[in-house]
Coordinates of C-alpha atoms in Angstrom, one line a residue:
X1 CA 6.0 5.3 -15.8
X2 CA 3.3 7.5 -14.2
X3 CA 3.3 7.9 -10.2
X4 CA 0.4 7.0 -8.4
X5 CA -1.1 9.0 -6.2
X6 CA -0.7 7.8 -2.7
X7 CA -1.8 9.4 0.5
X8 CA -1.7 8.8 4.4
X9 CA -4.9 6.7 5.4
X10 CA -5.2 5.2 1.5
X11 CA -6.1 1.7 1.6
X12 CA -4.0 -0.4 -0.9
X13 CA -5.4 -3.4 -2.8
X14 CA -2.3 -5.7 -3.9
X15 CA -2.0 -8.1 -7.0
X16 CA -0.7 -10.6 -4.7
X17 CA -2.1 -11.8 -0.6
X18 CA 0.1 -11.4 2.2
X19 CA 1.0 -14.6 3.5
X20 CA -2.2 -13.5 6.1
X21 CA -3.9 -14.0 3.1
X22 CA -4.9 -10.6 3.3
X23 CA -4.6 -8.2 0.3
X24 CA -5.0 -5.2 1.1
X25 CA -2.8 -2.4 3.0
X26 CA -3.5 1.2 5.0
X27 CA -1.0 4.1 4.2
X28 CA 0.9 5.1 6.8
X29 CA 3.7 7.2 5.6
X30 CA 4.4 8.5 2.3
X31 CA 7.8 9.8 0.6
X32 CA 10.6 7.8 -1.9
X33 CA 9.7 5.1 0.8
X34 CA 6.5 4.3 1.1
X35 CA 5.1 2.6 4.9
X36 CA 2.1 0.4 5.1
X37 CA 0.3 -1.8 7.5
X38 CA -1.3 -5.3 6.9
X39 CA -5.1 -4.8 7.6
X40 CA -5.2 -8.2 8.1
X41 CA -2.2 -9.3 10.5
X42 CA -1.0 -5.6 11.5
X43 CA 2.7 -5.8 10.2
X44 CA 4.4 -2.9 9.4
X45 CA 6.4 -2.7 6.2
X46 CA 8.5 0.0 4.7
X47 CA 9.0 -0.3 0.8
X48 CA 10.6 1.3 -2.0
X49 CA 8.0 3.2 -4.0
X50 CA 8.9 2.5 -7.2
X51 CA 8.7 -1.5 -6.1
X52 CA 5.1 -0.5 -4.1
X53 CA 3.6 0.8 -7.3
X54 CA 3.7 -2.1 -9.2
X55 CA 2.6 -4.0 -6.6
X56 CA -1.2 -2.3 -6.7
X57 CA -3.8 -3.5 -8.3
X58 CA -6.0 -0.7 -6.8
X59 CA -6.2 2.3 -5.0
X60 CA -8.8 3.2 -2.2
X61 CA -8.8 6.6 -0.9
X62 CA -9.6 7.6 2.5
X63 CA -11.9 10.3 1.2
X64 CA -14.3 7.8 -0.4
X65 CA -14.5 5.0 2.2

C-alpha cells in the first residue's frame, strides 16, 4: 500500500459525509495517528492512519488553496 502524503493544514475530502453532512476534513496533527477537524461541525477526531487513508477520496493541500 502506498502512504499518502499528509500534512498540517491539508484539507481532506472523504468517501463518505460526516453525519454533519460535511465531507471534508483540515489536518491538524500528523504522525501513526493522524488528527483532524470537521470543517463542517468543528469536531476533533484522532484516527489511526492506516484506517484514515482509506478513508480519502482526495487530498487538498494547503499550498494550493
Amino acid at each position: 500500500m502506498e502512504i499518502i502524503k499528509i500534512d498540517v493544514g491539508d484539507r481532506l475530502i472523504m468517501k463518505k459525509k460526516h453525519p454533519c453532512t460535511s465531507d471534508t476534513f483540515t489536518v491538524l496533527r500528523v504522525g501513526s495517528d493522524v488528527r483532524i477537524r470537521c470543517t463542517g461541525c468543528d469536531r476533533d477526531l484522532t484516527l489511526e492512519r492506516e484506517k484514515l487513508e482509506k478513508m480519502i477520496k482526495k487530498v487538498v493541500t494547503a499550498k494550493t488553496q
